[in-house]
Amino acid sequence: METTEQLKLHINALIAIEPRFAPIYEQVGVPDLRRNTGGFEQLLRAMVGQQLSVAAASSIWKKLLDANLTSPQTIIQVEDDILRAQGLSKQKIRYARSLVEHDIDFEALTTMSDNEVLKTLTAVVGIGRWTAEMYLLFSLGRSDVLAVDDLAIKVAAMHLLGLAERPTPKQLETATKEWSPHRSAASLLLWSHYGWLNNRKALPV
C-alpha cells in the first residue's frame, strides 16, 4: 500500500465487507499514509520514544543526532556513559545495543512475509509486537496489519462494533478476521475515528 489511491481501493473493499466503516470514512476522509523510509534509525527512534512524552523523546533524539549517534557504526564505538549523557536510560541503552547486535538486513525485510518480519524484529530486546506492526504498516507499507494491542484502535473498534467494553486483543483479532486483507486500511480509519471521537467529546455543550 504505497499510494493514497491504493489506500482508497482498500478502504472501498473494506467497506464492502464491513459497511459500518462507511460513515467513518465520510467523517474522516482518506487518512494520511504516514509512510517512512524505515531502517535502523526508524527503529532506534521508536525505541528511544517508548514511554516518554513527545517532547522528551524529541529532545533525546535531537541530542543523539547532534552527537552523530544514530547508526550502528557509531553506537558500537562508544561507551554507555556517552549514550547516557544524551539522555538514554540504562534500559534504552540495552535496547540500542540489542538492535546493533542483531544486525538486521533491512532490505531483506521487504521480501519477507509479515510473520517473518514480526519474528525478526521482536527478537530484538525492546521491540514488542506493536512496534514491529508499526514498522510493517508505516515502513514496509503492508496492507493487512491491525494493531490489536493499540489502545486507540480498541476504543474506536468498540464504538464501531457496538461493544459494551473494550475488546481484548484476542477478541479483536477474532472479530476482524473477515476484514483481511484490508486491515491496514481499517487501522488507519480507526485511528482517525478515535481522534474524531475525542475532538467531538472535547467540544463545549
Tab-separated table of C-alpha atoms in Angstrom:
chain	number	residue	atom	x	y	z
A	1	MET	CA	0.000	0.000	0.000
A	2	GLU	CA	2.200	2.749	-1.348
A	3	THR	CA	-0.172	5.468	-2.523
A	4	THR	CA	-3.356	7.261	-1.494
A	5	GLU	CA	-5.109	5.716	-4.499
A	6	GLN	CA	-4.180	2.232	-3.297
A	7	LEU	CA	-5.439	3.112	0.180
A	8	LYS	CA	-8.776	4.251	-1.309
A	9	LEU	CA	-9.139	0.898	-3.068
A	10	HIS	CA	-8.502	-0.934	0.199
A	11	ILE	CA	-11.000	1.285	2.026
A	12	ASN	CA	-13.694	0.638	-0.566
A	13	ALA	CA	-13.069	-3.103	-0.372
A	14	LEU	CA	-13.153	-2.909	3.435
A	15	ILE	CA	-16.489	-1.065	3.392
A	16	ALA	CA	-17.928	-3.769	1.124
A	17	ILE	CA	-17.030	-6.301	3.843
A	18	GLU	CA	-17.852	-4.102	6.850
A	19	PRO	CA	-20.374	-1.369	5.907
A	20	ARG	CA	-20.081	0.249	9.352
A	21	PHE	CA	-16.857	1.824	8.108
A	22	ALA	CA	-18.792	3.899	5.539
A	23	PRO	CA	-19.902	6.674	7.953
A	24	ILE	CA	-16.425	6.766	9.484
A	25	TYR	CA	-14.942	7.255	6.017
A	26	GLU	CA	-17.388	10.093	5.435
A	27	GLN	CA	-16.365	11.669	8.754
A	28	VAL	CA	-12.585	11.479	8.451
A	29	GLY	CA	-11.881	11.190	4.731
A	30	VAL	CA	-8.773	9.436	3.431
A	31	PRO	CA	-6.253	9.018	6.279
A	32	ASP	CA	-2.621	10.016	5.900
A	33	LEU	CA	-0.478	7.010	4.959
A	34	ARG	CA	2.319	8.380	7.182
A	35	ARG	CA	4.923	6.346	5.313
A	36	ASN	CA	8.551	6.494	6.404
A	37	THR	CA	11.749	5.041	4.986
A	38	GLY	CA	12.323	2.556	7.800
A	39	GLY	CA	15.734	1.100	8.590
A	40	PHE	CA	17.922	1.210	11.683
A	41	GLU	CA	17.255	4.862	12.519
A	42	GLN	CA	13.493	4.423	12.376
A	43	LEU	CA	13.540	1.529	14.838
A	44	LEU	CA	16.049	3.243	17.114
A	45	ARG	CA	13.883	6.348	17.261
A	46	ALA	CA	10.815	4.242	18.083
A	47	MET	CA	12.712	2.567	20.929
A	48	VAL	CA	14.017	5.881	22.254
A	49	GLY	CA	10.481	7.268	22.368
A	50	GLN	CA	8.895	4.407	24.280
A	51	GLN	CA	7.103	5.506	27.483
A	52	LEU	CA	8.206	9.117	27.006
A	53	SER	CA	6.320	12.253	26.120
A	54	VAL	CA	6.692	13.514	22.562
A	55	ALA	CA	8.719	16.481	23.813
A	56	ALA	CA	11.107	14.346	25.888
A	57	ALA	CA	11.598	11.828	23.095
A	58	SER	CA	12.259	14.608	20.562
A	59	SER	CA	14.798	16.217	22.871
A	60	ILE	CA	16.757	12.999	23.340
A	61	TRP	CA	16.612	12.193	19.643
A	62	LYS	CA	17.983	15.629	18.765
A	63	LYS	CA	20.890	15.069	21.154
A	64	LEU	CA	21.631	11.722	19.529
A	65	LEU	CA	21.508	13.286	16.078
A	66	ASP	CA	23.780	16.150	17.126
A	67	ALA	CA	26.246	13.643	18.610
A	68	ASN	CA	26.071	11.504	15.451
A	69	LEU	CA	24.858	8.512	17.452
A	70	THR	CA	22.004	7.171	15.339
A	71	SER	CA	23.815	4.500	13.321
A	72	PRO	CA	25.049	1.039	14.349
A	73	GLN	CA	28.602	2.004	13.379
A	74	THR	CA	28.732	4.968	15.766
A	75	ILE	CA	26.804	3.353	18.631
A	76	ILE	CA	29.065	0.311	18.736
A	77	GLN	CA	32.124	2.532	19.120
A	78	VAL	CA	31.031	4.479	22.210
A	79	GLU	CA	30.780	3.625	25.890
A	80	ASP	CA	27.474	3.564	27.733
A	81	ASP	CA	28.382	6.795	29.538
A	82	ILE	CA	28.337	8.667	26.231
A	83	LEU	CA	24.879	7.355	25.392
A	84	ARG	CA	23.678	8.118	28.898
A	85	ALA	CA	24.887	11.698	28.519
A	86	GLN	CA	22.487	12.094	25.584
A	87	GLY	CA	19.553	11.129	27.807
A	88	LEU	CA	19.265	7.382	27.250
A	89	SER	CA	18.369	5.312	30.307
A	90	LYS	CA	20.187	2.085	31.151
A	91	GLN	CA	17.257	0.157	29.687
A	92	LYS	CA	17.212	2.168	26.445
A	93	ILE	CA	20.964	1.679	26.068
A	94	ARG	CA	20.372	-2.062	26.337
A	95	TYR	CA	17.734	-1.790	23.631
A	96	ALA	CA	20.057	0.161	21.337
A	97	ARG	CA	22.864	-2.361	21.860
A	98	SER	CA	20.499	-5.238	21.086
A	99	LEU	CA	19.370	-3.562	17.870
A	100	VAL	CA	23.003	-3.177	16.801
A	101	GLU	CA	23.874	-6.767	17.729
A	102	HIS	CA	21.025	-8.262	15.713
A	103	ASP	CA	22.408	-6.609	12.556
A	104	ILE	CA	19.068	-6.716	10.753
A	105	ASP	CA	19.129	-6.869	6.968
A	106	PHE	CA	16.515	-4.190	6.372
A	107	GLU	CA	16.470	-4.746	2.631
A	108	ALA	CA	15.632	-8.409	3.221
A	109	LEU	CA	12.629	-7.410	5.326
A	110	THR	CA	10.945	-6.029	2.211
A	111	THR	CA	10.590	-9.537	0.745
A	112	MET	CA	9.724	-11.388	3.965
A	113	SER	CA	6.196	-12.349	4.961
A	114	ASP	CA	4.520	-10.299	7.685
A	115	ASN	CA	5.079	-13.076	10.229
A	116	GLU	CA	8.758	-13.371	9.304
A	117	VAL	CA	9.206	-9.618	9.757
A	118	LEU	CA	7.461	-9.743	13.139
A	119	LYS	CA	9.671	-12.629	14.257
A	120	THR	CA	12.842	-10.878	13.100
A	121	LEU	CA	12.058	-7.544	14.734
A	122	THR	CA	10.676	-8.850	18.034
A	123	ALA	CA	13.864	-10.866	18.539
A	124	VAL	CA	15.473	-7.517	19.418
A	125	VAL	CA	15.273	-6.605	23.099
A	126	GLY	CA	12.973	-3.594	23.364
A	127	ILE	CA	10.928	-4.252	20.229
A	128	GLY	CA	7.476	-5.610	21.011
A	129	ARG	CA	4.744	-6.684	18.647
A	130	TRP	CA	3.201	-3.188	18.467
A	131	THR	CA	6.468	-1.557	17.352
A	132	ALA	CA	7.022	-4.321	14.814
A	133	GLU	CA	3.497	-3.867	13.466
A	134	MET	CA	4.076	-0.130	13.101
A	135	TYR	CA	7.173	-0.972	11.050
A	136	LEU	CA	5.125	-3.322	8.858
A	137	LEU	CA	2.487	-0.675	8.276
A	138	PHE	CA	4.396	2.587	8.013
A	139	SER	CA	7.862	1.490	6.838
A	140	LEU	CA	7.032	-1.503	4.638
A	141	GLY	CA	3.547	-0.460	3.542
A	142	ARG	CA	1.934	-3.817	4.272
A	143	SER	CA	-1.815	-3.883	3.651
A	144	ASP	CA	-3.126	-6.301	6.294
A	145	VAL	CA	-1.934	-5.029	9.681
A	146	LEU	CA	-4.391	-4.470	12.517
A	147	ALA	CA	-2.690	-3.315	15.720
A	148	VAL	CA	-4.951	-5.165	18.166
A	149	ASP	CA	-2.856	-4.082	21.178
A	150	ASP	CA	-3.257	-0.391	20.379
A	151	LEU	CA	-5.499	1.458	22.848
A	152	ALA	CA	-6.917	3.889	20.286
A	153	ILE	CA	-7.815	1.064	17.922
A	154	LYS	CA	-9.514	-0.897	20.713
A	155	VAL	CA	-11.587	2.137	21.738
A	156	ALA	CA	-12.543	3.009	18.149
A	157	ALA	CA	-13.359	-0.634	17.352
A	158	MET	CA	-15.539	-0.834	20.458
A	159	HIS	CA	-17.517	2.134	19.117
A	160	LEU	CA	-17.643	0.795	15.556
A	161	LEU	CA	-18.775	-2.703	16.570
A	162	GLY	CA	-21.195	-1.524	19.256
A	163	LEU	CA	-19.433	-3.377	22.071
A	164	ALA	CA	-20.120	-2.703	25.742
A	165	GLU	CA	-16.428	-2.615	26.655
A	166	ARG	CA	-13.023	-2.532	25.044
A	167	PRO	CA	-12.234	-5.816	23.301
A	168	THR	CA	-9.166	-7.789	24.293
A	169	PRO	CA	-6.551	-8.239	21.559
A	170	LYS	CA	-7.747	-11.827	21.051
A	171	GLN	CA	-11.390	-10.747	20.816
A	172	LEU	CA	-10.490	-8.003	18.359
A	173	GLU	CA	-8.418	-10.387	16.255
A	174	THR	CA	-11.346	-12.810	16.084
A	175	ALA	CA	-13.958	-10.127	15.367
A	176	THR	CA	-11.987	-8.612	12.482
A	177	LYS	CA	-10.716	-11.678	10.614
A	178	GLU	CA	-13.169	-11.011	7.791
A	179	TRP	CA	-11.573	-7.604	7.238
A	180	SER	CA	-8.460	-9.280	5.816
A	181	PRO	CA	-6.619	-8.434	3.563
A	182	HIS	CA	-7.569	-4.789	4.172
A	183	ARG	CA	-6.807	-4.454	7.880
A	184	SER	CA	-4.189	-1.726	7.425
A	185	ALA	CA	-6.912	0.479	5.969
A	186	ALA	CA	-9.033	-0.459	8.980
A	187	SER	CA	-6.227	0.552	11.356
A	188	LEU	CA	-5.830	3.932	9.668
A	189	LEU	CA	-9.572	4.601	9.706
A	190	LEU	CA	-9.903	3.520	13.347
A	191	TRP	CA	-7.044	5.803	14.421
A	192	SER	CA	-8.688	8.701	12.599
A	193	HIS	CA	-12.063	7.807	14.111
A	194	TYR	CA	-10.535	7.760	17.600
A	195	GLY	CA	-9.266	11.283	17.007
A	196	TRP	CA	-12.676	12.348	15.719
A	197	LEU	CA	-14.365	10.868	18.798
A	198	ASN	CA	-12.011	12.718	21.128
A	199	ASN	CA	-12.477	16.014	19.338
A	200	ARG	CA	-16.228	15.600	19.426
A	201	LYS	CA	-16.181	14.862	23.136
A	202	ALA	CA	-13.989	17.903	23.739
A	203	LEU	CA	-16.478	20.303	22.125
A	204	PRO	CA	-18.403	22.516	24.530
A	205	VAL	CA	-22.025	21.503	25.133
